[in-house]
PDB file of C-alpha atoms and ligand atoms in Angstrom:
ATOM      1  CA  MET A1417     123.273 104.839  94.935  1.00 90.00           C
ATOM      2  CA  GLU A1418     120.066 103.108  95.949  1.00 96.00           C
ATOM      3  CA  ALA A1419     117.033 104.607  94.216  1.00 98.00           C
ATOM      4  CA  ILE A1420     114.438 102.669  96.202  1.00 98.00           C
ATOM      5  CA  THR A1421     114.860 100.708  99.415  1.00 98.00           C
ATOM      6  CA  ALA A1422     112.033  98.741 101.016  1.00 98.00           C
ATOM      7  CA  GLU A1423     112.418  96.748 104.217  1.00 98.00           C
ATOM      8  CA  SER A1424     109.570  94.794 105.807  1.00 98.00           C
ATOM      9  CA  LEU A1425     107.216  97.089 103.903  1.00 98.00           C
ATOM     10  CA  THR A1426     103.536  96.502 104.616  1.00 98.00           C
ATOM     11  CA  ILE A1427     101.019  98.837 102.961  1.00 98.00           C
ATOM     12  CA  LEU A1428      97.567  99.171 104.455  1.00 97.00           C
ATOM     13  CA  TYR A1429      94.062 100.266 103.479  1.00 97.00           C
ATOM     14  CA  ASP A1430      91.782 100.802 106.470  1.00 95.00           C
ATOM     15  CA  GLY A1431      94.195  98.859 108.668  1.00 93.00           C
ATOM     16  CA  LYS A1432      94.257  95.820 106.348  1.00 96.00           C
ATOM     17  CA  PRO A1433      97.431  94.917 104.456  1.00 97.00           C
ATOM     18  CA  ALA A1434      97.252  95.059 100.648  1.00 97.00           C
ATOM     19  CA  VAL A1435     101.017  94.466 100.334  1.00 98.00           C
ATOM     20  CA  GLU A1436     102.855  92.577 103.055  1.00 98.00           C
ATOM     21  CA  GLY A1437     106.443  92.262 104.215  1.00 97.00           C
ATOM     22  CA  VAL A1438     108.187  93.374 101.033  1.00 98.00           C
ATOM     23  CA  ASP A1439     111.981  93.770 100.906  1.00 98.00           C
ATOM     24  CA  PHE A1440     113.930  94.971  97.867  1.00 98.00           C
ATOM     25  CA  THR A1441     116.522  97.432  96.680  1.00 98.00           C
ATOM     26  CA  LEU A1442     116.590  99.082  93.264  1.00 98.00           C
ATOM     27  CA  GLU A1443     119.780 100.844  92.218  1.00 97.00           C
ATOM     28  CA  ASP A1444     119.920 104.231  90.499  1.00 97.00           C
ATOM     29  CA  SER A1445     119.251 104.024  86.714  1.00 96.00           C
ATOM     30  CA  GLU A1446     117.831 100.497  86.898  1.00 97.00           C
ATOM     31  CA  THR A1447     114.429  99.633  85.457  1.00 98.00           C
ATOM     32  CA  LEU A1448     112.131  97.413  87.483  1.00 98.00           C
ATOM     33  CA  LEU A1449     109.234  95.571  85.856  1.00 97.00           C
ATOM     34  CA  LEU A1450     106.582  94.963  88.484  1.00 97.00           C
ATOM     35  CA  LEU A1451     104.520  91.944  87.538  1.00 95.00           C
ATOM     36  CA  GLY A1452     101.516  90.389  89.270  1.00 94.00           C
ATOM     37  CA  PRO A1453      97.871  89.421  88.774  1.00 92.00           C
ATOM     38  CA  ASN A1454      94.851  91.675  89.414  1.00 91.00           C
ATOM     39  CA  GLY A1455      94.761  92.858  92.999  1.00 94.00           C
ATOM     40  CA  ALA A1456      98.381  91.827  93.652  1.00 96.00           C
ATOM     41  CA  GLY A1457      99.219  95.282  95.024  1.00 97.00           C
ATOM     42  CA  LYS A1458     101.233  96.688  92.112  1.00 96.00           C
ATOM     43  CA  THR A1459      99.471 100.073  92.027  1.00 95.00           C
ATOM     44  CA  THR A1460      99.470 100.197  95.815  1.00 97.00           C
ATOM     45  CA  LEU A1461     103.251  99.753  95.934  1.00 98.00           C
ATOM     46  CA  LEU A1462     103.723 102.359  93.200  1.00 97.00           C
ATOM     47  CA  LYS A1463     101.505 104.837  95.072  1.00 96.00           C
ATOM     48  CA  ALA A1464     103.434 104.332  98.317  1.00 98.00           C
ATOM     49  CA  ILE A1465     106.716 104.985  96.478  1.00 98.00           C
ATOM     50  CA  ALA A1466     105.174 108.133  94.946  1.00 96.00           C
ATOM     51  CA  CYS A1467     103.945 109.412  98.345  1.00 96.00           C
ATOM     52  CA  PHE A1468     100.323 109.191  97.191  1.00 94.00           C
ATOM     53  CA  HIS A1469      99.561 106.529  99.784  1.00 95.00           C
ATOM     54  CA  ARG A1470     101.153 107.017 103.178  1.00 95.00           C
ATOM     55  CA  ASP A1471      99.645 104.284 105.310  1.00 97.00           C
ATOM     56  CA  TYR A1472     102.484 101.795 105.609  1.00 97.00           C
ATOM     57  CA  THR A1473     104.788 100.202 108.144  1.00 97.00           C
ATOM     58  CA  GLY A1474     108.436  99.222 107.698  1.00 98.00           C
ATOM     59  CA  ARG A1475     111.035 101.229 105.828  1.00 97.00           C
ATOM     60  CA  LEU A1476     110.564 102.825 102.417  1.00 98.00           C
ATOM     61  CA  GLU A1477     113.097 105.262 100.993  1.00 98.00           C
ATOM     62  CA  VAL A1478     113.548 106.996  97.653  1.00 98.00           C
ATOM     63  CA  PHE A1479     117.122 108.154  97.090  1.00 97.00           C
ATOM     64  CA  GLY A1480     117.724 107.813 100.824  1.00 97.00           C
ATOM     65  CA  LYS A1481     114.682 109.853 101.908  1.00 97.00           C
ATOM     66  CA  PRO A1482     111.098 109.061 102.889  1.00 97.00           C
ATOM     67  CA  PRO A1483     109.018 109.213  99.670  1.00 97.00           C
ATOM     68  CA  CYS A1484     107.217 112.404 100.685  1.00 96.00           C
ATOM     69  CA  GLU A1485     110.561 114.194 101.035  1.00 96.00           C
ATOM     70  CA  ALA A1486     111.659 112.995  97.587  1.00 96.00           C
ATOM     71  CA  LYS A1487     108.560 114.085  95.652  1.00 93.00           C
ATOM     72  CA  GLU A1488     110.544 116.566  93.565  1.00 93.00           C
ATOM     73  CA  LEU A1489     112.565 113.671  92.148  1.00 95.00           C
ATOM     74  CA  ILE A1490     109.570 111.550  91.148  1.00 96.00           C
ATOM     75  CA  GLY A1491     107.479 111.488  87.970  1.00 94.00           C
ATOM     76  CA  TYR A1492     104.269 109.440  87.963  1.00 94.00           C
ATOM     77  CA  VAL A1493     102.187 108.287  85.020  1.00 92.00           C
ATOM     78  CA  PRO A1494      98.934 106.830  86.389  1.00 88.00           C
ATOM     79  CA  GLN A1495      96.863 104.037  84.875  1.00 83.00           C
ATOM     80  CA  SER A1496      94.176 106.497  83.836  1.00 75.00           C
ATOM     81  CA  HIS A1497      95.020 110.096  83.193  1.00 73.00           C
ATOM     82  CA  SER A1498      92.829 112.648  84.923  1.00 71.00           C
ATOM     83  CA  LEU A1499      92.644 115.088  82.025  1.00 73.00           C
ATOM     84  CA  ASN A1500      89.196 116.229  81.060  1.00 75.00           C
ATOM     85  CA  GLU A1501      89.263 115.559  77.339  1.00 76.00           C
ATOM     86  CA  ARG A1502      86.410 118.010  76.768  1.00 75.00           C
ATOM     87  CA  VAL A1503      88.865 120.801  77.597  1.00 77.00           C
ATOM     88  CA  PRO A1504      90.455 121.507  74.204  1.00 82.00           C
ATOM     89  CA  LEU A1505      94.133 121.214  75.120  1.00 87.00           C
ATOM     90  CA  THR A1506      96.731 120.556  72.446  1.00 92.00           C
ATOM     91  CA  ALA A1507      99.308 117.814  72.855  1.00 94.00           C
ATOM     92  CA  LEU A1508     101.961 120.506  73.413  1.00 94.00           C
ATOM     93  CA  GLU A1509      99.914 122.169  76.165  1.00 92.00           C
ATOM     94  CA  VAL A1510      99.416 118.832  77.931  1.00 92.00           C
ATOM     95  CA  VAL A1511     103.180 118.227  77.885  1.00 94.00           C
ATOM     96  CA  ALA A1512     103.934 121.799  79.014  1.00 92.00           C
ATOM     97  CA  MET A1513     101.600 121.381  81.995  1.00 87.00           C
ATOM     98  CA  GLY A1514     104.100 118.841  83.354  1.00 83.00           C
ATOM     99  CA  GLY A1515     106.571 121.697  83.731  1.00 74.00           C
ATOM    100  CA  VAL A1516     104.296 123.985  85.744  1.00 72.00           C
ATOM    101  CA  TYR A1517     102.295 121.689  88.040  1.00 58.00           C
ATOM    102  CA  ARG A1518     105.379 121.043  90.100  1.00 51.00           C
ATOM    103  CA  ARG A1519     105.451 124.709  91.105  1.00 49.00           C
ATOM    104  CA  GLY A1520     102.075 124.203  92.682  1.00 47.00           C
ATOM    105  CA  PHE A1521      99.932 126.265  90.318  1.00 48.00           C
ATOM    106  CA  VAL A1522      98.950 126.382  86.679  1.00 51.00           C
ATOM    107  CA  HIS A1523      99.722 129.478  84.633  1.00 48.00           C
ATOM    108  CA  PHE A1524      97.128 130.793  82.241  1.00 59.00           C
ATOM    109  CA  LYS A1525      99.948 131.660  79.875  1.00 69.00           C
ATOM    110  CA  LEU A1526     102.762 129.152  79.864  1.00 75.00           C
ATOM    111  CA  PRO A1527     106.259 130.709  79.889  1.00 81.00           C
ATOM    112  CA  PRO A1528     108.183 130.514  76.569  1.00 86.00           C
ATOM    113  CA  GLU A1529     110.981 128.424  78.102  1.00 89.00           C
ATOM    114  CA  THR A1530     108.394 125.890  79.277  1.00 89.00           C
ATOM    115  CA  MET A1531     106.874 125.718  75.790  1.00 91.00           C
ATOM    116  CA  GLU A1532     110.326 125.298  74.257  1.00 94.00           C
ATOM    117  CA  LYS A1533     111.169 122.458  76.597  1.00 95.00           C
ATOM    118  CA  ALA A1534     107.762 120.869  75.895  1.00 95.00           C
ATOM    119  CA  ARG A1535     108.559 120.923  72.155  1.00 96.00           C
ATOM    120  CA  GLU A1536     111.922 119.290  72.803  1.00 97.00           C
ATOM    121  CA  VAL A1537     110.398 116.559  74.998  1.00 97.00           C
ATOM    122  CA  LEU A1538     107.558 115.942  72.544  1.00 97.00           C
ATOM    123  CA  GLY A1539     110.230 115.463  69.850  1.00 97.00           C
ATOM    124  CA  PHE A1540     112.046 113.038  72.159  1.00 97.00           C
ATOM    125  CA  VAL A1541     108.980 110.782  72.287  1.00 97.00           C
ATOM    126  CA  GLY A1542     108.696 110.985  68.491  1.00 96.00           C
ATOM    127  CA  LEU A1543     105.651 113.249  68.334  1.00 96.00           C
ATOM    128  CA  ALA A1544     107.054 116.596  67.185  1.00 94.00           C
ATOM    129  CA  GLU A1545     104.464 116.718  64.430  1.00 94.00           C
ATOM    130  CA  VAL A1546     101.371 116.397  66.655  1.00 94.00           C
ATOM    131  CA  GLY A1547     102.083 119.301  69.034  1.00 92.00           C
ATOM    132  CA  ASP A1548      99.245 121.464  67.700  1.00 94.00           C
ATOM    133  CA  ARG A1549      96.677 118.676  67.534  1.00 96.00           C
ATOM    134  CA  LEU A1550      94.077 118.260  70.243  1.00 95.00           C
ATOM    135  CA  PHE A1551      95.083 115.679  72.834  1.00 93.00           C
ATOM    136  CA  SER A1552      91.589 114.205  72.707  1.00 92.00           C
ATOM    137  CA  GLU A1553      91.982 113.418  68.997  1.00 94.00           C
ATOM    138  CA  LEU A1554      95.218 111.450  69.301  1.00 94.00           C
ATOM    139  CA  SER A1555      95.415 107.663  69.135  1.00 93.00           C
ATOM    140  CA  GLY A1556      95.815 105.685  72.371  1.00 91.00           C
ATOM    141  CA  GLY A1557      99.526 105.128  71.740  1.00 93.00           C
ATOM    142  CA  GLN A1558     100.106 108.812  70.948  1.00 95.00           C
ATOM    143  CA  LYS A1559      98.260 109.860  74.114  1.00 94.00           C
ATOM    144  CA  GLN A1560     100.418 107.563  76.202  1.00 94.00           C
ATOM    145  CA  ARG A1561     103.581 109.010  74.628  1.00 96.00           C
ATOM    146  CA  VAL A1562     102.304 112.558  75.335  1.00 95.00           C
ATOM    147  CA  LEU A1563     101.745 111.546  78.977  1.00 95.00           C
ATOM    148  CA  LEU A1564     105.284 110.139  79.126  1.00 96.00           C
ATOM    149  CA  ALA A1565     106.568 113.430  77.704  1.00 96.00           C
ATOM    150  CA  ARG A1566     104.550 115.329  80.322  1.00 95.00           C
ATOM    151  CA  ALA A1567     106.171 113.274  83.094  1.00 95.00           C
ATOM    152  CA  LEU A1568     109.644 113.941  81.639  1.00 96.00           C
ATOM    153  CA  MET A1569     109.143 117.729  81.791  1.00 94.00           C
ATOM    154  CA  SER A1570     110.264 117.846  85.423  1.00 92.00           C
ATOM    155  CA  ASP A1571     113.415 115.783  84.707  1.00 94.00           C
ATOM    156  CA  PRO A1572     112.495 113.124  87.272  1.00 95.00           C
ATOM    157  CA  LYS A1573     115.216 110.874  88.669  1.00 97.00           C
ATOM    158  CA  LEU A1574     112.569 108.221  89.307  1.00 97.00           C
ATOM    159  CA  LEU A1575     109.754 107.573  86.853  1.00 97.00           C
ATOM    160  CA  LEU A1576     106.825 105.445  88.033  1.00 97.00           C
ATOM    161  CA  LEU A1577     104.566 104.068  85.306  1.00 97.00           C
ATOM    162  CA  ASP A1578     101.334 102.248  86.063  1.00 95.00           C
ATOM    163  CA  GLU A1579     100.375  99.859  83.247  1.00 94.00           C
ATOM    164  CA  PRO A1580     101.676 102.073  80.433  1.00 94.00           C
ATOM    165  CA  LEU A1581     100.833  99.450  77.793  1.00 92.00           C
ATOM    166  CA  SER A1582      97.364  98.415  78.869  1.00 88.00           C
ATOM    167  CA  ALA A1583      94.411  99.215  76.594  1.00 83.00           C
ATOM    168  CA  LEU A1584      96.749  99.624  73.602  1.00 90.00           C
ATOM    169  CA  ASP A1585      96.770  97.563  70.431  1.00 91.00           C
ATOM    170  CA  PRO A1586      99.948  95.601  69.636  1.00 90.00           C
ATOM    171  CA  SER A1587     101.475  98.236  67.343  1.00 91.00           C
ATOM    172  CA  ALA A1588     100.839 101.036  69.867  1.00 93.00           C
ATOM    173  CA  ARG A1589     102.322  98.805  72.572  1.00 93.00           C
ATOM    174  CA  ALA A1590     105.464  98.404  70.518  1.00 93.00           C
ATOM    175  CA  GLU A1591     105.661 102.198  69.982  1.00 93.00           C
ATOM    176  CA  VAL A1592     105.327 102.968  73.684  1.00 95.00           C
ATOM    177  CA  ALA A1593     107.740 100.161  74.628  1.00 95.00           C
ATOM    178  CA  SER A1594     110.329 101.612  72.261  1.00 94.00           C
ATOM    179  CA  VAL A1595     109.947 105.075  73.844  1.00 96.00           C
ATOM    180  CA  LEU A1596     110.453 103.489  77.270  1.00 96.00           C
ATOM    181  CA  ALA A1597     113.607 101.800  75.937  1.00 96.00           C
ATOM    182  CA  LYS A1598     114.793 105.190  74.632  1.00 96.00           C
ATOM    183  CA  ILE A1599     114.134 106.851  78.005  1.00 96.00           C
ATOM    184  CA  LYS A1600     116.177 104.101  79.652  1.00 95.00           C
ATOM    185  CA  ARG A1601     119.053 104.510  77.165  1.00 94.00           C
ATOM    186  CA  GLU A1602     119.224 108.284  77.050  1.00 95.00           C
ATOM    187  CA  ARG A1603     117.788 109.767  80.246  1.00 92.00           C
ATOM    188  CA  LEU A1604     119.644 108.093  83.152  1.00 87.00           C
ATOM    189  CA  VAL A1605     116.364 107.715  84.962  1.00 96.00           C
ATOM    190  CA  THR A1606     115.315 104.938  87.343  1.00 98.00           C
ATOM    191  CA  MET A1607     111.985 103.426  86.307  1.00 98.00           C
ATOM    192  CA  VAL A1608     109.372 101.208  87.920  1.00 98.00           C
ATOM    193  CA  ILE A1609     106.835  99.910  85.418  1.00 97.00           C
ATOM    194  CA  THR A1610     103.819  97.861  86.490  1.00 96.00           C
ATOM    195  CA  THR A1611     102.483  95.425  83.943  1.00 92.00           C
ATOM    196  CA  HIS A1612     100.408  92.306  83.439  1.00 88.00           C
ATOM    197  CA  ASP A1613     102.421  91.397  80.372  1.00 86.00           C
ATOM    198  CA  ILE A1614     106.163  91.766  80.579  1.00 89.00           C
ATOM    199  CA  ASN A1615     106.879  90.432  77.082  1.00 91.00           C
ATOM    200  CA  PRO A1616     106.865  93.777  75.230  1.00 91.00           C
ATOM    201  CA  LEU A1617     109.040  95.278  77.982  1.00 94.00           C
ATOM    202  CA  ILE A1618     111.406  92.420  78.660  1.00 91.00           C
ATOM    203  CA  GLU A1619     114.357  94.221  77.103  1.00 90.00           C
ATOM    204  CA  VAL A1620     114.082  97.288  79.345  1.00 94.00           C
ATOM    205  CA  GLY A1621     113.869  95.297  82.588  1.00 95.00           C
ATOM    206  CA  ASP A1622     117.057  95.108  84.664  1.00 96.00           C
ATOM    207  CA  ARG A1623     115.074  93.647  87.541  1.00 97.00           C
ATOM    208  CA  ILE A1624     111.721  91.904  87.739  1.00 97.00           C
ATOM    209  CA  MET A1625     109.488  91.765  90.795  1.00 97.00           C
ATOM    210  CA  LEU A1626     106.715  89.222  90.967  1.00 96.00           C
ATOM    211  CA  LEU A1627     104.192  90.405  93.531  1.00 97.00           C
ATOM    212  CA  ASN A1628     101.069  88.682  94.786  1.00 96.00           C
ATOM    213  CA  ARG A1629     100.363  90.709  97.910  1.00 96.00           C
ATOM    214  CA  ARG A1630     103.637  89.265  99.181  1.00 97.00           C
ATOM    215  CA  LEU A1631     106.908  89.350  97.345  1.00 97.00           C
ATOM    216  CA  ILE A1632     107.119  86.127  95.346  1.00 97.00           C
ATOM    217  CA  ALA A1633     110.402  86.892  93.608  1.00 97.00           C
ATOM    218  CA  PHE A1634     112.746  89.789  92.889  1.00 98.00           C
ATOM    219  CA  GLY A1635     115.898  89.677  90.820  1.00 97.00           C
ATOM    220  CA  ARG A1636     117.394  89.553  87.346  1.00 96.00           C
ATOM    221  CA  PRO A1637     114.945  88.527  84.593  1.00 94.00           C
ATOM    222  CA  GLU A1638     116.652  85.174  84.049  1.00 92.00           C
ATOM    223  CA  ASP A1639     116.415  84.374  87.766  1.00 95.00           C
ATOM    224  CA  VAL A1640     112.758  85.393  88.213  1.00 95.00           C
ATOM    225  CA  LEU A1641     111.402  84.102  84.910  1.00 94.00           C
ATOM    226  CA  GLN A1642     111.610  80.442  85.863  1.00 93.00           C
ATOM    227  CA  ASP A1643     108.768  77.973  85.304  1.00 93.00           C
ATOM    228  CA  PRO A1644     108.280  77.019  88.988  1.00 94.00           C
ATOM    229  CA  ILE A1645     108.157  80.674  90.072  1.00 95.00           C
ATOM    230  CA  ILE A1646     105.688  81.721  87.361  1.00 93.00           C
ATOM    231  CA  LYS A1647     103.514  78.619  87.909  1.00 93.00           C
ATOM    232  CA  SER A1648     103.360  79.342  91.654  1.00 93.00           C
ATOM    233  CA  VAL A1649     101.383  82.505  90.878  1.00 92.00           C
ATOM    234  CA  TYR A1650      99.671  81.856  87.553  1.00 91.00           C
ATOM    235  CA  GLY A1651      98.973  78.121  87.778  1.00 90.00           C
ATOM    236  CA  PRO A1652     100.210  74.976  86.002  1.00 90.00           C
ATOM    237  CA  LEU A1653      99.613  76.235  82.457  1.00 90.00           C
ATOM    238  CA  ALA A1654     101.919  79.215  82.897  1.00 91.00           C
ATOM    239  CA  ARG A1655     105.421  78.857  81.528  1.00 92.00           C
ATOM    240  CA  VAL A1656     108.510  80.612  80.291  1.00 93.00           C
ATOM    241  CA  ILE A1657     109.896  79.780  76.878  1.00 91.00           C
ATOM    242  CA  PRO A1658     113.057  81.057  75.212  1.00 89.00           C
ATOM    243  CA  VAL A1659     112.315  82.548  71.785  1.00 87.00           C
ATOM    244  CA  GLU A1660     115.252  83.658  69.651  1.00 85.00           C
ATOM    245  CA  GLY A1661     117.440  84.196  72.702  1.00 84.00           C
ATOM    246  CA  LYS A1662     114.759  86.111  74.645  1.00 86.00           C
ATOM    247  CA  LEU A1663     112.484  84.854  77.377  1.00 88.00           C
ATOM    248  CA  PHE A1664     108.770  84.820  76.615  1.00 89.00           C
ATOM    249  CA  CYS A1665     106.423  84.526  79.540  1.00 90.00           C
ATOM    250  CA  ILE A1666     102.980  82.935  79.140  1.00 88.00           C
ATOM    251  CA  THR A1667     100.809  83.654  82.163  1.00 87.00           C
ATOM    252  CA  GLY A1668      97.291  83.709  80.698  1.00 79.00           C
ATOM    253  CA  ASP A1669      96.840  86.901  82.716  1.00 75.00           C
ATOM    254  CA  VAL A1670      94.744  89.773  81.399  1.00 66.00           C
ATOM    255  CA  HIS A1671      94.311  93.187  82.861  1.00 65.00           C
ATOM    256  CA  LEU A1672      90.815  93.805  84.212  1.00 59.00           C
ATOM    257  CA  HIS A1673      89.982  97.488  83.888  1.00 54.00           C
ATOM    258  CA  ARG A1674      88.741  98.086  87.380  1.00 50.00           C
ATOM    259  CA  HIS A1675      89.925 101.682  87.263  1.00 45.00           C
ATOM    260  CA  GLY A1676      87.631 102.806  84.446  1.00 40.00           C
ATOM    261  CA  GLY A1677      89.087 105.439  82.104  1.00 39.00           C
ATOM    262  CA  GLY A1678      89.490 104.296  78.523  1.00 37.00           C
ATOM    263  CA  GLY A1679      91.055 106.809  76.199  1.00 35.00           C
ATOM    264  CA  ARG A1680      94.613 105.889  76.961  1.00 32.00           C
TER     265      ARG A1680
HETATM  266  N1  ATP B1238      91.606 102.822  97.812  1.00 77.21           N
HETATM  267  C1  ATP B1238      91.517 101.561  98.242  1.00 77.21           C
HETATM  268  N2  ATP B1238      90.844 101.242  99.364  1.00 77.21           N
HETATM  269  C2  ATP B1238      90.767  99.965  99.813  1.00 77.21           C
HETATM  270  N3  ATP B1238      91.341  98.921  99.182  1.00 77.21           N
HETATM  271  C3  ATP B1238      92.024  99.181  98.053  1.00 77.21           C
HETATM  272  C4  ATP B1238      92.144 100.499  97.517  1.00 77.21           C
HETATM  273  N4  ATP B1238      92.894 100.445  96.379  1.00 77.21           N
HETATM  274  C5  ATP B1238      93.209  99.146  96.224  1.00 77.21           C
HETATM  275  N5  ATP B1238      92.692  98.397  97.206  1.00 77.21           N
HETATM  276  C6  ATP B1238      92.831  96.935  97.373  1.00 77.21           C
HETATM  277  O1  ATP B1238      94.219  96.637  97.501  1.00 77.21           O
HETATM  278  C7  ATP B1238      94.553  95.453  96.804  1.00 77.21           C
HETATM  279  C8  ATP B1238      95.637  95.740  95.793  1.00 77.21           C
HETATM  280  O2  ATP B1238      95.105  96.592  94.779  1.00 77.21           O
HETATM  281  P1  ATP B1238      96.026  97.214  93.638  1.00 77.21           P
HETATM  282  O3  ATP B1238      95.175  98.117  92.815  1.00 77.21           O
HETATM  283  O4  ATP B1238      97.253  97.772  94.251  1.00 77.21           O
HETATM  284  O5  ATP B1238      96.415  95.906  92.819  1.00 77.21           O
HETATM  285  P2  ATP B1238      97.056  95.813  91.371  1.00 77.21           P
HETATM  286  O6  ATP B1238      98.077  94.724  91.418  1.00 77.21           O
HETATM  287  O7  ATP B1238      97.545  97.155  90.927  1.00 77.21           O
HETATM  288  O8  ATP B1238      95.815  95.347  90.512  1.00 77.21           O
HETATM  289  P3  ATP B1238      95.473  95.639  88.968  1.00 77.21           P
HETATM  290  O9  ATP B1238      96.507  94.932  88.173  1.00 77.21           O
HETATM  291  O10 ATP B1238      94.127  95.032  88.815  1.00 77.21           O
HETATM  292  O11 ATP B1238      95.496  97.126  88.761  1.00 77.21           O
HETATM  293  C9  ATP B1238      93.251  94.961  96.170  1.00 77.21           C
HETATM  294  O12 ATP B1238      92.692  93.995  97.016  1.00 77.21           O
HETATM  295  C10 ATP B1238      92.391  96.193  96.123  1.00 77.21           C
HETATM  296  O13 ATP B1238      91.022  95.862  96.200  1.00 77.21           O
END
């Protein structure tokens, strides 16, 4: 089954297109790496798929429905979490909140079955031992894994992740990338992951989209990660080199933190 279908998709802010004329299909259980420079429209596309941004023309469907009718199936991990870190929530409470928001309200006392599931999901992301620690005191990589666990609480069929590796040091990046690989292996979930640097994620990507307001390329990694395609967006110094049987993509691109919010 098709998880996401876009046809002639143009996404607008104040009547002006930020993403223009995009066509693609992502099948159920595939992982899409969405690559592009600052301002390319990656977050905009993710928000349209999540039904957070509704001003678009063309066709956009999530599991055969308009995104706003498929919200129950979607988990979203934004670039910057909106948690107030001065509120002393434990890691376990943050995860458990993912199981109650969906019902449209937050309980003061979380039901035991929700807490039990939160413990199981926290274990899944390799953080069973930090459940009672304050979220605010965790490392950036641990926080990101807690936020992934929170998104998994609703058993989404489609998980949308906006720059899950940005602002992390290389070892935390590797930790989070390995949790994403585990989600892909064990959870039968479709994922769309935006990133400026696909190298740590290359092994989870079934499809790669290169976006620069328009769709530059979409397809299997080996078809998209070609020198002429990468150079057309990132300039003549960009290139793709095979390293030990894997493709390594040098774009010179860095993520500018326009969205504020450190602490990830
Ligand atoms: N709320 C908004 N109102 C108006 N324009 C916006 C809004 N959000 C984004 N844009 C514009 O839409 C374009 C695409 O932005 P978007 O954040 O989707 O790009 P991006 O590829 O995710 O960039 P980055 O990698 O820097 O996060 C940019 O020109 C941006 O300025």
